[in-house]
PDB file of C-alpha atoms in Angstrom:
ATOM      1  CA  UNK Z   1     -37.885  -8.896  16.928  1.00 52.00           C
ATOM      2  CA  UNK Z   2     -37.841 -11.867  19.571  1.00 59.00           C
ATOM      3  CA  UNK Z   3     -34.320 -10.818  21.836  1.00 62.00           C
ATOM      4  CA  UNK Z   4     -34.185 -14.723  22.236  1.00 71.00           C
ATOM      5  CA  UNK Z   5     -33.729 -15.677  18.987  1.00 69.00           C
ATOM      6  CA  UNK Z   6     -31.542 -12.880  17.474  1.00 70.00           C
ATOM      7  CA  UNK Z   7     -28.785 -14.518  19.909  1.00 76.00           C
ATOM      8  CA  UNK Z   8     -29.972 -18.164  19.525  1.00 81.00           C
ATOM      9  CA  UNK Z   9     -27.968 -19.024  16.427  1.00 83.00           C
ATOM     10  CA  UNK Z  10     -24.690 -17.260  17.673  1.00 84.00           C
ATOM     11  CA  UNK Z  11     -24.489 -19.453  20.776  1.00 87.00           C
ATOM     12  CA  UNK Z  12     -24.567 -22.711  18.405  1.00 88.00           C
ATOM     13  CA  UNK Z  13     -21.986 -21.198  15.766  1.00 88.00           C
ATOM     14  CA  UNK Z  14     -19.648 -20.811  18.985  1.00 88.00           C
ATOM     15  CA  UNK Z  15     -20.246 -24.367  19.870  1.00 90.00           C
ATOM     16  CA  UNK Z  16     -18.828 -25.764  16.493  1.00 90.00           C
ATOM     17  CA  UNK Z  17     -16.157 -23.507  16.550  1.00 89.00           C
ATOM     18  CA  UNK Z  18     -14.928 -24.829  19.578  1.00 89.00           C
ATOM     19  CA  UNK Z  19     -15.783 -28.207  18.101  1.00 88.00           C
ATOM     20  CA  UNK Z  20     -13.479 -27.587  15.444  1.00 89.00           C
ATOM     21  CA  UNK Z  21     -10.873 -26.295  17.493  1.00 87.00           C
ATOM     22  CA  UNK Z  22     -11.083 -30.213  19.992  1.00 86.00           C
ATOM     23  CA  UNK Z  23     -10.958 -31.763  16.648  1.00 86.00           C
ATOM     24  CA  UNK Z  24      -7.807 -30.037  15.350  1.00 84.00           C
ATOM     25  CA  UNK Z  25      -5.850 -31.031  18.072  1.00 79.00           C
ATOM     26  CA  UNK Z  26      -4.428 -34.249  18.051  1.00 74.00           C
ATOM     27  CA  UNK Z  27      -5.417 -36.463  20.743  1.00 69.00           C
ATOM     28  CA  UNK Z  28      -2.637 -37.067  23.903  1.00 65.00           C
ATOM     29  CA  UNK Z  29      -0.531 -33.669  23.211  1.00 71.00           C
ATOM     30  CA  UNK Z  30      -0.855 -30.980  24.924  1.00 76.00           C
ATOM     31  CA  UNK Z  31      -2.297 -27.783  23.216  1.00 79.00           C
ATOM     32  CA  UNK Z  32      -0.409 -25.128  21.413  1.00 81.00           C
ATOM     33  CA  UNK Z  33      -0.524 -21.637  23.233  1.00 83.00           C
ATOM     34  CA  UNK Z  34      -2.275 -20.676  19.996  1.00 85.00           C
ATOM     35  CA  UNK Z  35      -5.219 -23.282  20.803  1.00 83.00           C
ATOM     36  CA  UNK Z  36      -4.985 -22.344  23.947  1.00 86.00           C
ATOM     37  CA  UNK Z  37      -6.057 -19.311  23.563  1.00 86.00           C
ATOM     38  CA  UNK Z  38      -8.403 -19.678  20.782  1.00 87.00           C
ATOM     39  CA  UNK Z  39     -10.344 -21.927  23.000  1.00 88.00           C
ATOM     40  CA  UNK Z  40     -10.789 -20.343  25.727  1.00 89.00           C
ATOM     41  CA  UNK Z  41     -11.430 -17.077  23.685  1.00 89.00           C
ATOM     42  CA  UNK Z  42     -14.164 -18.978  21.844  1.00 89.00           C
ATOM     43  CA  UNK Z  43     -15.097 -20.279  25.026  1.00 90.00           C
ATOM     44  CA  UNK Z  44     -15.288 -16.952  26.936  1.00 90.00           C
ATOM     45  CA  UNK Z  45     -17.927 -15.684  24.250  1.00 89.00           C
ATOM     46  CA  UNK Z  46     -20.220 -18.492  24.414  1.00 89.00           C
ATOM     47  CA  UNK Z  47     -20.406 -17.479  28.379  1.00 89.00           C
ATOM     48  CA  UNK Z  48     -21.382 -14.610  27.455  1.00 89.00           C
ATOM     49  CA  UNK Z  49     -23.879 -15.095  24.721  1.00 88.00           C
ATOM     50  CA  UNK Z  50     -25.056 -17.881  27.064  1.00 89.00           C
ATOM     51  CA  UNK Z  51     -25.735 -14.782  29.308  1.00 87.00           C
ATOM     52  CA  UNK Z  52     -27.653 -12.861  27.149  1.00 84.00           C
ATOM     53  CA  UNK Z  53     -29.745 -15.852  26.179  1.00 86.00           C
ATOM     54  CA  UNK Z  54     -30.805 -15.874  29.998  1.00 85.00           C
ATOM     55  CA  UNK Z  55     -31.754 -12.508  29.843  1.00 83.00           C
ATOM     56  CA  UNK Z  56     -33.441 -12.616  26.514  1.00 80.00           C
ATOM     57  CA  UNK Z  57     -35.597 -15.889  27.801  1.00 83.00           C
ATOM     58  CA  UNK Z  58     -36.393 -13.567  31.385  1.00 84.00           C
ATOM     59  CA  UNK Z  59     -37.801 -10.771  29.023  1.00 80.00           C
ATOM     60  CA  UNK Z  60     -39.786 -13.421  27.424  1.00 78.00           C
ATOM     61  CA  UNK Z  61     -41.510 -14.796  30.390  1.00 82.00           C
ATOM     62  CA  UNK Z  62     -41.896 -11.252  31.786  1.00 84.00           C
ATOM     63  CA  UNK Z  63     -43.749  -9.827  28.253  1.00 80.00           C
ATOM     64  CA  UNK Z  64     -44.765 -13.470  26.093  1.00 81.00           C
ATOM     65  CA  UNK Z  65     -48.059 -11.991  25.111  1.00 81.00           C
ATOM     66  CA  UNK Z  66     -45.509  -8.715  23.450  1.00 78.00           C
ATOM     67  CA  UNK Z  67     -43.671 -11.584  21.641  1.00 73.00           C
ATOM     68  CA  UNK Z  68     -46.890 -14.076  20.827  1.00 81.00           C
ATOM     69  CA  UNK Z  69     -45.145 -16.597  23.269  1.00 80.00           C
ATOM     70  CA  UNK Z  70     -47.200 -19.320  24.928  1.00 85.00           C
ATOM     71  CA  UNK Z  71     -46.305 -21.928  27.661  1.00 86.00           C
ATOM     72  CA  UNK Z  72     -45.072 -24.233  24.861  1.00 88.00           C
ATOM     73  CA  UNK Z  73     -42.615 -21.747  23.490  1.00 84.00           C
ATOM     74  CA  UNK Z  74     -40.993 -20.710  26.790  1.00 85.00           C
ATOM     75  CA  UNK Z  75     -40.359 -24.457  28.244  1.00 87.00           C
ATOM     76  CA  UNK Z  76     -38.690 -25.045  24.662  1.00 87.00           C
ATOM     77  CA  UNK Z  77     -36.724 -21.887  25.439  1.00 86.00           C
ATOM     78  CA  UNK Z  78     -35.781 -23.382  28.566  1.00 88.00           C
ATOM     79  CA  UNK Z  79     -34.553 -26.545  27.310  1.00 89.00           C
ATOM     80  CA  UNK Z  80     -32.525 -24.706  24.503  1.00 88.00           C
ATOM     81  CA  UNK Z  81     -30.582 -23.243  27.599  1.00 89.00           C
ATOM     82  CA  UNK Z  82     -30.639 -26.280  29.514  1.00 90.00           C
ATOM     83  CA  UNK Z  83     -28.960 -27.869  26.455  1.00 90.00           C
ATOM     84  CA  UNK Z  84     -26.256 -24.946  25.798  1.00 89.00           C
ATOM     85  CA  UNK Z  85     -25.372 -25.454  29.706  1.00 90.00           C
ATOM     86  CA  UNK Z  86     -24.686 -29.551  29.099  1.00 91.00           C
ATOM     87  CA  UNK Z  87     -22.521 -28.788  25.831  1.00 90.00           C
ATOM     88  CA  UNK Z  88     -20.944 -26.347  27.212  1.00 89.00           C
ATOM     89  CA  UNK Z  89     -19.964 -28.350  30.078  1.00 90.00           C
ATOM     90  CA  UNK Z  90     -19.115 -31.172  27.811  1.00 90.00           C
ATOM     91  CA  UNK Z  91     -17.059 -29.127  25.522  1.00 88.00           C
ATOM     92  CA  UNK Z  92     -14.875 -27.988  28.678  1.00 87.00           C
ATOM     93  CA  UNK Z  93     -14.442 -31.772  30.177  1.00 87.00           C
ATOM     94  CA  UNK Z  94     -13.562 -32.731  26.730  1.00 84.00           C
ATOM     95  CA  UNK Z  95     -10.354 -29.829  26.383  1.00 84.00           C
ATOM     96  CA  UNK Z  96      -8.994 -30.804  30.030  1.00 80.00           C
ATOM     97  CA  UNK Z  97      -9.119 -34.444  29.365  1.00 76.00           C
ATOM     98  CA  UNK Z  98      -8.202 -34.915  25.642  1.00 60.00           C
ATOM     99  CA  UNK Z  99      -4.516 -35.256  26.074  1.00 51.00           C
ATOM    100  CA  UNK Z 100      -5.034 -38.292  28.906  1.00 49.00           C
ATOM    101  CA  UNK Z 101      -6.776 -40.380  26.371  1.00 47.00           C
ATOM    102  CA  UNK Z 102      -4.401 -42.242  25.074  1.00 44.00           C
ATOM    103  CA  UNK Z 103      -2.966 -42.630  28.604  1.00 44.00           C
ATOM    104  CA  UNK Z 104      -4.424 -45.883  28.869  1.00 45.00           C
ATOM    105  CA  UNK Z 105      -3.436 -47.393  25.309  1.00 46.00           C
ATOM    106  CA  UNK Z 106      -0.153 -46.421  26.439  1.00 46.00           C
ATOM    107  CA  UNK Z 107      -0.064 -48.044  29.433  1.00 47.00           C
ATOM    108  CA  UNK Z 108      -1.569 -51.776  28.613  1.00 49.00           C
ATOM    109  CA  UNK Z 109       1.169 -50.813  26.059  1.00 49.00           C
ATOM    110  CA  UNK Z 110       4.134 -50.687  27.935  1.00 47.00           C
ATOM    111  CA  UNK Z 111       2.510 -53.542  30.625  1.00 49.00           C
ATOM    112  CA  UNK Z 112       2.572 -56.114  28.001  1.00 47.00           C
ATOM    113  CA  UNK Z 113       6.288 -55.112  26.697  1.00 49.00           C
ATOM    114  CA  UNK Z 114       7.439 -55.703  30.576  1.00 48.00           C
ATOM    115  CA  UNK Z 115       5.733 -58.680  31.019  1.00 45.00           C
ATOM    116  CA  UNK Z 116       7.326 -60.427  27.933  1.00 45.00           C
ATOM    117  CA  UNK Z 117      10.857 -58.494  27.641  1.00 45.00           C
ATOM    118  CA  UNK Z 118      11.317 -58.554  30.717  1.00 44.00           C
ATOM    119  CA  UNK Z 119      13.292 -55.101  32.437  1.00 42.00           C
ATOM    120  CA  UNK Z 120      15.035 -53.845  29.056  1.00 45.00           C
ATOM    121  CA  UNK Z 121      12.059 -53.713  27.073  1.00 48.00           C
ATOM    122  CA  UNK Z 122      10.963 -50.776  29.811  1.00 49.00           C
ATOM    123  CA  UNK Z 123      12.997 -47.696  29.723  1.00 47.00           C
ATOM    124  CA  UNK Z 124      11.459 -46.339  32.883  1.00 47.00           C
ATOM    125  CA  UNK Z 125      12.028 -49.179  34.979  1.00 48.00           C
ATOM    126  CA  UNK Z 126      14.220 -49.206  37.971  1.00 46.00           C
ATOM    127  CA  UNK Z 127      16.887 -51.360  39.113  1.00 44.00           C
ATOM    128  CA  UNK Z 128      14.844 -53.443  41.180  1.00 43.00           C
ATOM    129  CA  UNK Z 129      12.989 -55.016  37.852  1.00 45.00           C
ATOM    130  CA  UNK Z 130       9.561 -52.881  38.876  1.00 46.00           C
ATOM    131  CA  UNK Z 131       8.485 -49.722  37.501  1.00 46.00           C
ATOM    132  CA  UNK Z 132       9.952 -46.510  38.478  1.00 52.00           C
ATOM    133  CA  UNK Z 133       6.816 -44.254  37.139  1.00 59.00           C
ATOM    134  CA  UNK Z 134       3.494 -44.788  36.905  1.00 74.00           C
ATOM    135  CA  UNK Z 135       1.793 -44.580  32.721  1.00 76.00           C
ATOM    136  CA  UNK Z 136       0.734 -41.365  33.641  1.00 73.00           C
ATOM    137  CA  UNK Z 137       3.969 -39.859  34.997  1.00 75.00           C
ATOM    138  CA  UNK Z 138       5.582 -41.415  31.704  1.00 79.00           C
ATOM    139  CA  UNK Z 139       3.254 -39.814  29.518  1.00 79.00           C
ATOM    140  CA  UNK Z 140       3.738 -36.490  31.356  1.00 78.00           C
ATOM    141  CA  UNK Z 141       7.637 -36.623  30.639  1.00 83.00           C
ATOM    142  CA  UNK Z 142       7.263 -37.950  27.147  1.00 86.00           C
ATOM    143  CA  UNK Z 143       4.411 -34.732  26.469  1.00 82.00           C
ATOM    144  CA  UNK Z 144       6.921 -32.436  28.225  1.00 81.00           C
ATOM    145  CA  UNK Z 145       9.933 -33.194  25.969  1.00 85.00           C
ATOM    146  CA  UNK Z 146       7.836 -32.930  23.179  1.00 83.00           C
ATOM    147  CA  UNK Z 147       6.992 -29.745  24.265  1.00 83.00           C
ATOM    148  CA  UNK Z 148      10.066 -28.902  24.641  1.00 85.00           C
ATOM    149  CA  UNK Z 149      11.608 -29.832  21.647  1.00 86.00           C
ATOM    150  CA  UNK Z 150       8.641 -28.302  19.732  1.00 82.00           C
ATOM    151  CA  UNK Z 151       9.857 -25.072  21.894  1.00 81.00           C
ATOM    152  CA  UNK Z 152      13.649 -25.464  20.749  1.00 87.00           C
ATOM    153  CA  UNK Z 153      12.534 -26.023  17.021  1.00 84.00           C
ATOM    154  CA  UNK Z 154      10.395 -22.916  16.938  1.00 83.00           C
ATOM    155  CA  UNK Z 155      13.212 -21.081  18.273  1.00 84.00           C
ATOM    156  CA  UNK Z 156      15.814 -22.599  16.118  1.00 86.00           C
ATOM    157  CA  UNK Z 157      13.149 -21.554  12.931  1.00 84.00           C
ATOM    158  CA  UNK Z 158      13.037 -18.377  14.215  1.00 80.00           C
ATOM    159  CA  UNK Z 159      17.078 -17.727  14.340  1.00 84.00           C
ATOM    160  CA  UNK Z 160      17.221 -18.950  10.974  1.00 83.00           C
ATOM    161  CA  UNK Z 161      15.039 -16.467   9.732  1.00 81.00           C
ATOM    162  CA  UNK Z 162      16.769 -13.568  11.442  1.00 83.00           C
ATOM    163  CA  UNK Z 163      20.372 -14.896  10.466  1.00 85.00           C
ATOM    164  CA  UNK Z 164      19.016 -14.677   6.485  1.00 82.00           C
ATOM    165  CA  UNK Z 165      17.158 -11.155   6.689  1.00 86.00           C
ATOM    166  CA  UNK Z 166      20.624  -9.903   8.303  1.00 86.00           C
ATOM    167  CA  UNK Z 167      22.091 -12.215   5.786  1.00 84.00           C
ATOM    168  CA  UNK Z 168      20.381 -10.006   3.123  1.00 84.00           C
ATOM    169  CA  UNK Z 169      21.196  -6.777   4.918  1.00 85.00           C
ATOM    170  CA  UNK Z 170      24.748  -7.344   5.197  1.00 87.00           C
ATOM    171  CA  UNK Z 171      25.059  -8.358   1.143  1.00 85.00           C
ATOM    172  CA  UNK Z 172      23.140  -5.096   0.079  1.00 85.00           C
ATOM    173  CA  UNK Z 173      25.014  -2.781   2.760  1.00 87.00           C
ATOM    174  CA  UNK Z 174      28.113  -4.424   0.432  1.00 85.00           C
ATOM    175  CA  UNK Z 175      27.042  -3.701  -2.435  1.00 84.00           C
ATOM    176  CA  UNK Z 176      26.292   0.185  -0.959  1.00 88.00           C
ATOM    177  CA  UNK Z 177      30.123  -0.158   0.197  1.00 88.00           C
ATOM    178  CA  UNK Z 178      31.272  -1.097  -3.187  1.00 84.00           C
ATOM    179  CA  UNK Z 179      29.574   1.750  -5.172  1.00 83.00           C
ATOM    180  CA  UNK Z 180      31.112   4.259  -2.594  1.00 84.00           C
ATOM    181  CA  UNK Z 181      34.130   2.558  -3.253  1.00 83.00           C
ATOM    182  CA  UNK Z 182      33.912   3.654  -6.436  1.00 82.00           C
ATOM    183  CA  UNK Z 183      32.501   6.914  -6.540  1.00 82.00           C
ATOM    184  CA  UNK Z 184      35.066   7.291  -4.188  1.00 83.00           C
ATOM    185  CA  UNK Z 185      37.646   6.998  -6.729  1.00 82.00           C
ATOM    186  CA  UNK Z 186      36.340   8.505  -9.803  1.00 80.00           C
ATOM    187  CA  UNK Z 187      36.797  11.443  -7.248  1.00 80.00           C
ATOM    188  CA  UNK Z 188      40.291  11.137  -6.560  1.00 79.00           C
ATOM    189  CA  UNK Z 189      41.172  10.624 -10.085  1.00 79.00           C
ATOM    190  CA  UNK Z 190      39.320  14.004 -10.904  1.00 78.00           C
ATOM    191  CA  UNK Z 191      41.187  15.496  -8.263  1.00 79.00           C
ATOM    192  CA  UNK Z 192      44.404  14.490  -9.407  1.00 80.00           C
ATOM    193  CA  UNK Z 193      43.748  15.476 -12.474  1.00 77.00           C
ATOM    194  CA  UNK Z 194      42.862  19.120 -11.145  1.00 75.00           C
ATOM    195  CA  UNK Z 195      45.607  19.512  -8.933  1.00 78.00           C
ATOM    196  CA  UNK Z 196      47.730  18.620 -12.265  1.00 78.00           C
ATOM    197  CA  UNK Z 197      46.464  21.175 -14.278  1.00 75.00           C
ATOM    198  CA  UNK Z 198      46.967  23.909 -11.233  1.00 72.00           C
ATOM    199  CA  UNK Z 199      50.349  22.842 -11.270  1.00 72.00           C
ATOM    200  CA  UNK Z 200      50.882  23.365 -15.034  1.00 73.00           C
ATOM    201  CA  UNK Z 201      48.932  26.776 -14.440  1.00 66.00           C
ATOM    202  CA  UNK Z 202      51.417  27.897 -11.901  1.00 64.00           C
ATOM    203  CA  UNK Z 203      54.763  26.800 -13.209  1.00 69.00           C
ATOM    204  CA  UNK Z 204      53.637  28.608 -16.484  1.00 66.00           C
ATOM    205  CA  UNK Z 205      52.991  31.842 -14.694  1.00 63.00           C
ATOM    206  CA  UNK Z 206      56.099  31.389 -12.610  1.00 64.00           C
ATOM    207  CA  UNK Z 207      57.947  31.568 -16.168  1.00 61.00           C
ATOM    208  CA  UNK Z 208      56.127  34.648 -17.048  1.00 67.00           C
ATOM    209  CA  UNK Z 209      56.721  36.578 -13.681  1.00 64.00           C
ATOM    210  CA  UNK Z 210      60.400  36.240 -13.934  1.00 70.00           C
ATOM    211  CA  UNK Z 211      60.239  37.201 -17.439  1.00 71.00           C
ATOM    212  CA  UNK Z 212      58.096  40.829 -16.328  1.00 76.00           C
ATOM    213  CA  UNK Z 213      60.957  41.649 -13.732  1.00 76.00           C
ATOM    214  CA  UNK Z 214      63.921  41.261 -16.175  1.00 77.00           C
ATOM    215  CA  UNK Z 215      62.279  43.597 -18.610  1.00 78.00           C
ATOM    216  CA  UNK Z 216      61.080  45.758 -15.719  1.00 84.00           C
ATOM    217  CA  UNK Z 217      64.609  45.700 -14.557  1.00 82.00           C
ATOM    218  CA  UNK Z 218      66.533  46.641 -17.797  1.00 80.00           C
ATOM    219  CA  UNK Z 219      63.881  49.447 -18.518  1.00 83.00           C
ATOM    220  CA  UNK Z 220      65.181  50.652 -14.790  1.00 83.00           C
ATOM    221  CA  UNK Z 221      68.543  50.542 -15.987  1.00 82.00           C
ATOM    222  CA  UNK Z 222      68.219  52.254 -19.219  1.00 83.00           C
ATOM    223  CA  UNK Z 223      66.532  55.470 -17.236  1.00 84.00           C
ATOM    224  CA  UNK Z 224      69.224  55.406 -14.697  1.00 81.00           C
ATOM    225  CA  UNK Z 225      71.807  55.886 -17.785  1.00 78.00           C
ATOM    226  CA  UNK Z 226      70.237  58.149 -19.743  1.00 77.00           C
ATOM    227  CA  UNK Z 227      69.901  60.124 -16.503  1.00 78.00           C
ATOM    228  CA  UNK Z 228      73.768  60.134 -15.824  1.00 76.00           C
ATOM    229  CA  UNK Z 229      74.451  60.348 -19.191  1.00 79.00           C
ATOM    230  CA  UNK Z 230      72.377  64.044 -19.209  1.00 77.00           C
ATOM    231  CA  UNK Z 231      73.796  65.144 -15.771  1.00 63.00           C
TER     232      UNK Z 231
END
């Protein structure tokens, strides 16, 4: 099987991924560090099928006759790579520069408000009635505290989720506490009860002790008479 080829199709499925991924992100924000890294992920393989499709093409021209190449075949090869190289480049150009587009929309924008309204109309503007930042710097700082708040809100998201699974903890460590609670006392209550019956054990045998020594002692007696009594 041509090495060329085998490869071929896997450069051009990276290339619309990495479409898809431009086209998902909306145009004057800066990337998520999800997209971030899924693009230049994406982007790192197609380097490196790009590679391989350089080494497949000098196999080709070394052996054509081993893959029934001719002339024909190997310039189209060549131009296959020569087109990979432009997307590729245009696909990078593209990512760098998509969040300036609307840079200049933004800034006929916010000329036009300052011609007509005068300083007010232009938050950015300085005292002196000109403008303090350039469209560019303003779109930096309004991308940055969008960042930013994105940032705080992800955080925020995330607190609320751990406050309600140690919300959920707490409530079923409760209920754990409330059946020990009560297990708790079903076990007093049985040892009160126990402790009763010991008591009415030993006051009855307390009776019946004292009982055994007055008869012990009057049969003591008795012998001790019948002794004297004799002598």
């Amino acid at each position: 099987m041509d090495p060329f080829n085998e490869v071929k199709e896997d450069a051009y499925n990276s290339i619309r991924a990495l479409e898809s991924i431009i086209k998902a992100r909306p145009s004057g924000q800066p990337p998520t560090s999800e997209q971030q890294y899924d693009f230049e992920n994406n982007y790192q393989e197609l380097q490196e099928i790009y590679q391989d499709l350089q080494q497949a093409l000098s196999i080709s021209e070394s052996q054509p006759a081993k893959f029934n190449l001719s002339d024909i075949d190997i310039s189209n090869r060549k131009s296959v790579l020569l087109d990979l190289d432009n997307r590729m480049s245009q696909l990078q150009n593209t990512w760098n520069t998509k969040q300036y587009r609307d840079v200049t929309t933004m800034s006929n924008r916010i000329s036009q408000d300052g011609g007509s309204g005068g300083v007010d109309d232009n938050p950015f503007a300085d005292d002196a009635g000109g403008s303090g930042m350039t469209s560019y710097q303003q779109q930096e700082l309004i991308n940055e505290q969008d960042t930013q708040l994105d940032d705080i809100h992800r955080t925020m998201m995330n607190l609320n989720q751990q406050a309600s699974i140690m919300g959920n903890e707490l409530e079923e460590q409760g209920y754990m506490l409330d059946e020990l609670d009560y297990e708790l006392d079903n076990v007093d209550n049985k040892l009160q009860r126990g402790m009763k019956r010991i008591n009415i054990f030993l006051e009855r045998n307390k009776e019946t002790a004292s009982n055994w020594c007055i008869g012990i002692l009057v049969v003591v007696l008795c012998i001790l008479l019948v002794v004297l009594i004799i002598a």
